[in-house]
Amino acid sequence: KRAKSLRTNEKLIFSEDFNRFDLRTWTHEITASGGGNWEFEWYGNNRANNSFVENGTLFLQATLSEEFFNESPTTQNLVLQPGGTFPDQCTDGNDFGCRRQTAGANIINPIQSARVSTKNSFSFRYGRVEAKAKLPKGDWLWPAIWMLPRDSTYGLWPASGEIDILESRGNKASNGISGIETMQSTLHWGPKFSENQFHLTHVEKTLPAGEDFSQDFHVFGLYWNSTTLYTYLDDPSNKVLVVDLATPSWVRGDFEKEFGDPVNPWRHGTTAAPFDEEFYIILNLACGGTGGFFPEGMAGKPWNNLSPTAPSDFYNTKSSWYPTWTSPALVVDSIKVWALEETMFTNSNQRPSKVF
């Protein structure tokens, strides 16, 4: 687990080898909110089953909620209230995230999983990130290595940006929809929710035939400076998503025609805005959801994204998807961040901030 700098003008500012699970660095999200996508998991701080370190690797593992409750999530009046007192209190109350209750066909989140981040310990602006990880195998699992802004300088999501270094589906590819053999990188940005122009900054890369991302560890990388942002797979020369940050987001999205300059949320930022602020690192394993990441047409999909009973539709077909969960964990070997030799800011409660 050696940290190797891409160039001599880089300096290692964050290194996590997961020799232990340092909860001063990693904060658990504790919520049933569904990540804005009405996902089927709830996130807790269960270090016995869902977030733990073994042999120098971090496991974020999805399990059945019935194993936690010792009864089916369809049991009438079963109440899910993630969190209690600090530091295990609920972290996100959006979309009934701090309380869910089974009533009729509406059930509590049937999957338990984990999401951790450096939001309270480390953030940075401009640099290079490398995460060495192996992805989960199992239908409807949704691993992610991504970043959010420390401060919503430009407004509510997606105005302040989102950087998705890696997302994937645990399914096999079907009907032209990619699966575990494919990684995705995406930037989310737009002046308001309905104008998210992520489709302009979204790329997928597929492994050679017969290979998938659950078989071995791969390096998922990000290079980010004031004029360029790109993700890469295994080596910086193997680029995935490439975005020219010298082109202002307002121009790239052609927002001028519809909104006019007065509502440009990035007008006081640099040309890289909203990707000119400090971001922090997030690791999570989600499951399902109705936001569209698992589109209609995927083979064997047991729910419709417009169904008001999607979680129960999913759970009631457990016999078809649960046997596919042969390795239902996002396994992370290491994460490293290098600062670039240009003006940048870092924020860390563990190490001195450095500007160079």
Short mmCIF file of C-alpha atoms in Angstrom, two decimals:
data_model
loop_
_atom_site.label_atom_id
_atom_site.label_comp_id
_atom_site.label_asym_id
_atom_site.label_seq_id
_atom_site.Cartn_x
_atom_site.Cartn_y
_atom_site.Cartn_z
CA LYS A 1 0.00 0.00 0.00
CA ARG A 2 2.57 2.56 -1.08
CA ALA A 3 1.53 6.07 -1.96
CA LYS A 4 3.09 6.89 -5.31
CA SER A 5 2.96 10.46 -6.54
CA LEU A 6 2.03 11.03 -10.18
CA ARG A 7 4.42 13.96 -10.46
CA THR A 8 7.04 15.63 -8.32
CA ASN A 9 4.80 18.71 -7.94
CA GLU A 10 2.33 16.75 -5.80
CA LYS A 11 2.26 16.35 -2.03
CA LEU A 12 0.44 13.61 -0.15
CA ILE A 13 -2.07 15.28 2.20
CA PHE A 14 -4.42 12.40 3.05
CA SER A 15 -3.62 8.71 3.37
CA GLU A 16 -5.99 6.03 4.63
CA ASP A 17 -4.84 2.40 4.60
CA PHE A 18 -7.62 1.09 6.87
CA ASN A 19 -5.29 -0.62 9.28
CA ARG A 20 -8.05 0.34 11.70
CA PHE A 21 -11.41 2.07 11.40
CA ASP A 22 -10.61 5.61 12.53
CA LEU A 23 -13.93 7.22 13.44
CA ARG A 24 -12.18 10.56 13.90
CA THR A 25 -11.70 10.51 10.13
CA TRP A 26 -14.86 8.72 8.99
CA THR A 27 -18.33 9.88 10.01
CA HIS A 28 -21.30 7.53 9.56
CA GLU A 29 -24.49 8.76 7.97
CA ILE A 30 -27.45 7.50 10.00
CA THR A 31 -30.67 7.85 8.05
CA ALA A 32 -33.44 6.13 6.12
CA SER A 33 -33.85 9.08 3.73
CA GLY A 34 -32.89 7.10 0.63
CA GLY A 35 -30.26 9.49 -0.67
CA GLY A 36 -32.74 11.64 -2.58
CA ASN A 37 -33.52 8.63 -4.80
CA TRP A 38 -35.92 6.76 -2.49
CA GLU A 39 -33.34 4.00 -2.26
CA PHE A 40 -34.25 0.82 -0.38
CA GLU A 41 -31.47 0.87 2.22
CA TRP A 42 -31.10 2.63 5.52
CA TYR A 43 -27.69 3.66 6.80
CA GLY A 44 -26.57 3.00 10.34
CA ASN A 45 -23.46 2.61 12.46
CA ASN A 46 -23.47 -1.17 12.68
CA ARG A 47 -19.80 -2.10 12.80
CA ALA A 48 -20.57 -5.78 13.30
CA ASN A 49 -22.31 -6.30 9.98
CA ASN A 50 -22.32 -3.21 7.75
CA SER A 51 -19.12 -1.17 8.22
CA PHE A 52 -15.97 -2.82 9.51
CA VAL A 53 -12.26 -3.26 8.86
CA GLU A 54 -10.63 -6.65 8.30
CA ASN A 55 -7.04 -7.33 7.21
CA GLY A 56 -6.40 -3.72 6.27
CA THR A 57 -9.52 -3.23 4.17
CA LEU A 58 -12.81 -1.44 4.81
CA PHE A 59 -16.04 -3.33 4.15
CA LEU A 60 -19.30 -1.49 3.52
CA GLN A 61 -21.75 -4.37 3.36
CA ALA A 62 -25.45 -4.62 2.59
CA THR A 63 -27.60 -6.92 4.73
CA LEU A 64 -31.30 -7.63 5.14
CA SER A 65 -33.13 -5.44 7.64
CA GLU A 66 -34.95 -8.57 8.83
CA GLU A 67 -31.65 -9.80 10.26
CA PHE A 68 -31.42 -6.64 12.37
CA PHE A 69 -35.03 -6.64 13.54
CA ASN A 70 -35.39 -10.43 13.72
CA GLU A 71 -38.64 -10.04 11.81
CA SER A 72 -39.84 -9.10 8.35
CA PRO A 73 -39.90 -5.39 7.38
CA THR A 74 -43.49 -6.05 6.27
CA THR A 75 -44.58 -6.61 9.89
CA GLN A 76 -47.37 -4.16 10.64
CA ASN A 77 -46.42 -1.11 12.73
CA LEU A 78 -42.72 -1.97 12.66
CA VAL A 79 -40.94 1.37 13.25
CA LEU A 80 -37.47 2.28 12.00
CA GLN A 81 -35.89 5.21 13.84
CA PRO A 82 -32.22 5.45 12.83
CA GLY A 83 -29.92 6.82 15.48
CA GLY A 84 -30.29 7.92 19.06
CA THR A 85 -27.93 10.11 21.04
CA PHE A 86 -24.76 11.73 19.70
CA PRO A 87 -22.72 10.50 17.85
CA ASP A 88 -25.29 7.95 16.68
CA GLN A 89 -28.19 10.33 16.15
CA CYS A 90 -30.06 10.59 12.85
CA THR A 91 -28.09 12.72 10.39
CA ASP A 92 -30.69 13.35 7.67
CA GLY A 93 -34.41 13.78 8.28
CA ASN A 94 -35.32 14.49 4.66
CA ASP A 95 -37.93 12.17 3.13
CA PHE A 96 -38.83 10.74 6.55
CA GLY A 97 -35.19 9.81 7.10
CA CYS A 98 -35.44 9.74 10.88
CA ARG A 99 -38.61 7.67 11.10
CA ARG A 100 -40.20 5.05 8.85
CA GLN A 101 -43.13 2.83 9.77
CA THR A 102 -44.67 -0.19 8.07
CA ALA A 103 -48.32 0.35 7.19
CA GLY A 104 -49.99 -1.82 4.59
CA ALA A 105 -47.94 -2.03 1.40
CA ASN A 106 -45.62 0.75 2.62
CA ILE A 107 -42.77 -0.95 4.44
CA ILE A 108 -39.62 0.21 6.19
CA ASN A 109 -36.39 0.13 4.22
CA PRO A 110 -35.73 -3.60 3.66
CA ILE A 111 -31.93 -3.30 3.39
CA GLN A 112 -29.37 -2.12 5.96
CA SER A 113 -26.06 -0.73 4.72
CA ALA A 114 -23.43 1.94 5.40
CA ARG A 115 -22.24 5.33 4.21
CA VAL A 116 -19.19 7.08 5.64
CA SER A 117 -17.51 10.37 4.79
CA THR A 118 -14.75 12.79 5.75
CA LYS A 119 -17.14 15.74 6.03
CA ASN A 120 -16.07 16.45 9.63
CA SER A 121 -12.36 15.75 9.21
CA PHE A 122 -10.98 16.45 5.74
CA SER A 123 -11.84 18.42 2.63
CA PHE A 124 -9.75 19.88 -0.16
CA ARG A 125 -9.81 21.96 -3.32
CA TYR A 126 -7.83 20.73 -6.33
CA GLY A 127 -5.72 17.62 -6.14
CA ARG A 128 -5.56 14.00 -7.11
CA VAL A 129 -7.50 11.17 -5.49
CA GLU A 130 -6.91 7.45 -5.77
CA ALA A 131 -9.24 4.87 -4.21
CA LYS A 132 -8.27 1.23 -4.50
CA ALA A 133 -11.45 -0.82 -4.24
CA LYS A 134 -13.31 -3.96 -5.22
CA LEU A 135 -17.01 -3.61 -6.04
CA PRO A 136 -19.94 -5.68 -4.75
CA LYS A 137 -21.66 -8.37 -6.77
CA GLY A 138 -25.42 -8.70 -6.42
CA ASP A 139 -28.53 -7.50 -8.18
CA TRP A 140 -29.63 -3.93 -7.42
CA LEU A 141 -26.54 -3.06 -5.36
CA TRP A 142 -25.19 0.44 -6.04
CA PRO A 143 -21.66 1.26 -4.81
CA ALA A 144 -20.29 4.80 -4.97
CA ILE A 145 -17.07 6.70 -4.30
CA TRP A 146 -17.90 10.36 -4.62
CA MET A 147 -17.55 13.90 -3.27
CA LEU A 148 -19.77 16.73 -2.09
CA PRO A 149 -18.91 20.37 -1.32
CA ARG A 150 -18.05 21.17 2.28
CA ASP A 151 -20.06 24.38 2.01
CA SER A 152 -22.97 24.92 -0.37
CA THR A 153 -21.39 28.14 -1.59
CA TYR A 154 -23.48 28.36 -4.74
CA GLY A 155 -26.78 27.14 -3.33
CA LEU A 156 -28.77 23.95 -2.96
CA TRP A 157 -27.94 20.78 -4.90
CA PRO A 158 -26.90 20.62 -7.66
CA ALA A 159 -25.86 24.31 -7.83
CA SER A 160 -22.83 23.66 -5.60
CA GLY A 161 -21.81 20.55 -7.52
CA GLU A 162 -21.21 16.85 -6.98
CA ILE A 163 -18.26 14.75 -8.18
CA ASP A 164 -18.97 11.05 -8.70
CA ILE A 165 -15.63 9.33 -9.19
CA LEU A 166 -17.17 5.87 -9.32
CA GLU A 167 -20.62 4.36 -9.48
CA SER A 168 -21.67 0.95 -10.74
CA ARG A 169 -24.48 -1.59 -10.66
CA GLY A 170 -24.08 -5.00 -9.03
CA ASN A 171 -26.19 -6.64 -11.75
CA LYS A 172 -24.97 -8.22 -14.93
CA ALA A 173 -25.47 -6.06 -18.01
CA SER A 174 -28.86 -6.57 -19.63
CA ASN A 175 -30.89 -5.10 -22.47
CA GLY A 176 -28.21 -2.54 -23.26
CA ILE A 177 -27.98 -1.33 -19.64
CA SER A 178 -24.53 -1.61 -18.07
CA GLY A 179 -23.76 -3.63 -14.96
CA ILE A 180 -20.88 -4.83 -12.83
CA GLU A 181 -18.45 -4.85 -15.75
CA THR A 182 -18.81 -1.07 -16.13
CA MET A 183 -17.83 1.96 -14.04
CA GLN A 184 -19.48 5.36 -14.35
CA SER A 185 -18.12 8.84 -13.60
CA THR A 186 -20.37 11.89 -13.42
CA LEU A 187 -20.44 15.56 -12.46
CA HIS A 188 -23.77 16.95 -11.23
CA TRP A 189 -24.28 20.69 -11.68
CA GLY A 190 -27.04 23.11 -12.55
CA PRO A 191 -28.71 26.27 -11.20
CA LYS A 192 -31.61 24.24 -9.79
CA PHE A 193 -32.76 20.65 -9.34
CA SER A 194 -34.74 20.51 -12.58
CA GLU A 195 -31.76 21.82 -14.60
CA ASN A 196 -29.13 19.28 -13.54
CA GLN A 197 -26.93 18.93 -16.64
CA PHE A 198 -25.17 15.75 -15.51
CA HIS A 199 -25.84 14.09 -18.88
CA LEU A 200 -23.25 16.44 -20.40
CA THR A 201 -20.60 15.24 -17.94
CA HIS A 202 -21.26 11.50 -17.68
CA VAL A 203 -19.08 8.71 -19.09
CA GLU A 204 -19.00 4.93 -18.68
CA LYS A 205 -16.01 2.60 -19.14
CA THR A 206 -16.34 -1.17 -19.52
CA LEU A 207 -13.77 -3.86 -18.73
CA PRO A 208 -12.73 -6.45 -21.33
CA ALA A 209 -15.15 -9.33 -21.95
CA GLY A 210 -15.28 -11.82 -19.10
CA GLU A 211 -14.07 -9.35 -16.46
CA ASP A 212 -16.02 -7.44 -13.85
CA PHE A 213 -15.22 -5.09 -10.98
CA SER A 214 -16.03 -7.65 -8.26
CA GLN A 215 -13.18 -9.96 -9.28
CA ASP A 216 -10.21 -7.84 -8.23
CA PHE A 217 -9.17 -4.48 -6.83
CA HIS A 218 -8.96 -1.53 -9.19
CA VAL A 219 -7.78 2.05 -8.73
CA PHE A 220 -10.47 4.67 -9.29
CA GLY A 221 -8.79 8.04 -9.71
CA LEU A 222 -9.59 11.74 -9.97
CA TYR A 223 -7.33 14.55 -11.18
CA TRP A 224 -8.72 18.03 -10.51
CA ASN A 225 -7.21 21.48 -10.95
CA SER A 226 -8.55 24.92 -11.80
CA THR A 227 -8.84 24.21 -15.54
CA THR A 228 -9.22 20.44 -15.88
CA LEU A 229 -11.01 17.58 -14.15
CA TYR A 230 -10.77 13.96 -15.20
CA THR A 231 -11.35 10.54 -13.69
CA TYR A 232 -9.32 7.48 -14.58
CA LEU A 233 -9.18 3.73 -14.13
CA ASP A 234 -6.02 2.07 -12.75
CA ASP A 235 -3.63 4.54 -14.42
CA PRO A 236 -3.87 8.30 -15.08
CA SER A 237 -3.39 7.65 -18.78
CA ASN A 238 -6.59 5.57 -18.85
CA LYS A 239 -9.01 8.47 -18.61
CA VAL A 240 -12.76 8.02 -18.18
CA LEU A 241 -14.53 11.38 -17.79
CA VAL A 242 -12.72 14.52 -18.97
CA VAL A 243 -14.19 17.98 -18.30
CA ASP A 244 -12.73 21.32 -19.39
CA LEU A 245 -13.17 23.58 -16.35
CA ALA A 246 -11.82 26.53 -18.32
CA THR A 247 -15.27 26.63 -19.92
CA PRO A 248 -17.73 28.18 -17.43
CA SER A 249 -20.55 25.88 -16.36
CA TRP A 250 -23.07 28.55 -17.39
CA VAL A 251 -21.74 28.36 -20.95
CA ARG A 252 -21.33 24.57 -21.00
CA GLY A 253 -24.95 24.11 -19.95
CA ASP A 254 -26.25 26.82 -22.31
CA PHE A 255 -28.32 28.22 -19.44
CA GLU A 256 -28.21 31.77 -20.82
CA LYS A 257 -31.02 31.12 -23.28
CA GLU A 258 -33.51 30.05 -20.63
CA PHE A 259 -32.53 31.96 -17.49
CA GLY A 260 -30.48 35.02 -18.31
CA ASP A 261 -27.39 36.13 -16.42
CA PRO A 262 -29.06 37.43 -13.21
CA VAL A 263 -29.81 33.87 -12.05
CA ASN A 264 -26.36 32.48 -12.81
CA PRO A 265 -25.38 31.03 -9.39
CA TRP A 266 -21.69 30.90 -10.37
CA ARG A 267 -21.31 34.49 -11.60
CA HIS A 268 -19.10 35.44 -8.63
CA GLY A 269 -16.97 32.29 -8.83
CA THR A 270 -14.11 31.27 -11.09
CA THR A 271 -14.59 29.63 -14.48
CA ALA A 272 -14.37 26.26 -12.69
CA ALA A 273 -17.39 27.01 -10.48
CA PRO A 274 -19.03 25.18 -8.83
CA PHE A 275 -15.96 22.95 -8.84
CA ASP A 276 -13.72 25.59 -7.29
CA GLU A 277 -14.60 24.94 -3.65
CA GLU A 278 -13.51 22.38 -1.07
CA PHE A 279 -15.07 18.92 -1.39
CA TYR A 280 -15.04 15.94 0.99
CA ILE A 281 -14.95 12.19 0.27
CA ILE A 282 -17.91 9.81 0.58
CA LEU A 283 -18.04 6.01 0.40
CA ASN A 284 -21.34 4.16 0.38
CA LEU A 285 -23.25 1.11 -0.75
CA ALA A 286 -26.86 1.80 -1.70
CA CYS A 287 -29.54 -0.56 -2.99
CA GLY A 288 -32.26 0.01 -5.55
CA GLY A 289 -34.35 3.17 -5.58
CA THR A 290 -36.77 4.96 -7.85
CA GLY A 291 -34.56 7.84 -9.02
CA GLY A 292 -33.63 6.20 -12.31
CA PHE A 293 -30.19 4.70 -11.67
CA PHE A 294 -31.87 1.34 -12.24
CA PRO A 295 -33.98 2.17 -15.31
CA GLU A 296 -37.00 0.32 -16.57
CA GLY A 297 -36.02 -2.48 -18.92
CA MET A 298 -33.34 -4.08 -16.77
CA ALA A 299 -33.79 -7.84 -16.76
CA GLY A 300 -35.73 -9.10 -13.75
CA LYS A 301 -36.34 -5.68 -12.23
CA PRO A 302 -39.16 -6.28 -9.70
CA TRP A 303 -40.35 -2.71 -9.21
CA ASN A 304 -41.40 0.24 -11.34
CA ASN A 305 -39.84 3.62 -10.62
CA LEU A 306 -43.29 5.21 -10.51
CA SER A 307 -44.74 2.65 -8.11
CA PRO A 308 -45.73 3.98 -4.65
CA THR A 309 -44.94 0.52 -3.24
CA ALA A 310 -41.51 0.02 -4.83
CA PRO A 311 -39.73 -1.11 -1.60
CA SER A 312 -42.28 -3.85 -0.94
CA ASP A 313 -42.35 -4.83 -4.63
CA PHE A 314 -38.58 -5.26 -4.35
CA TYR A 315 -38.60 -7.08 -1.03
CA ASN A 316 -41.37 -9.49 -2.04
CA THR A 317 -39.12 -10.90 -4.77
CA LYS A 318 -36.20 -11.57 -2.42
CA SER A 319 -36.01 -15.17 -3.63
CA SER A 320 -34.94 -13.95 -7.08
CA TRP A 321 -32.32 -11.33 -6.21
CA TYR A 322 -30.90 -12.31 -2.82
CA PRO A 323 -29.16 -15.46 -4.16
CA THR A 324 -27.16 -13.18 -6.51
CA TRP A 325 -25.60 -11.37 -3.53
CA THR A 326 -22.47 -13.49 -3.57
CA SER A 327 -20.21 -10.62 -2.44
CA PRO A 328 -22.48 -7.79 -1.21
CA ALA A 329 -19.77 -5.40 -0.02
CA LEU A 330 -17.84 -2.42 -1.32
CA VAL A 331 -14.30 -3.31 -0.21
CA VAL A 332 -11.84 -0.42 -0.01
CA ASP A 333 -8.12 -1.08 0.38
CA SER A 334 -6.88 2.51 0.48
CA ILE A 335 -7.66 6.14 -0.30
CA LYS A 336 -5.02 8.76 -0.94
CA VAL A 337 -5.17 12.44 -1.85
CA TRP A 338 -2.31 14.50 -3.25
CA ALA A 339 -2.33 18.28 -3.35
CA LEU A 340 -1.20 20.00 -6.53
CA GLU A 341 1.41 22.72 -6.66
CA GLU A 342 -1.07 25.54 -7.20
CA THR A 343 -3.25 27.59 -4.90
CA MET A 344 -5.43 25.18 -2.96
CA PHE A 345 -7.07 24.86 0.41
CA THR A 346 -7.36 21.85 2.69
CA ASN A 347 -9.37 21.47 5.83
CA SER A 348 -8.50 18.72 8.28
CA ASN A 349 -9.05 18.21 11.96
CA GLN A 350 -6.25 15.66 11.98
CA ARG A 351 -3.40 17.44 10.27
CA PRO A 352 -2.32 21.04 9.69
CA SER A 353 -3.83 22.82 6.70
CA LYS A 354 -1.30 23.54 3.99
CA VAL A 355 -1.33 26.11 1.22
CA PHE A 356 1.33 25.93 -1.49
#
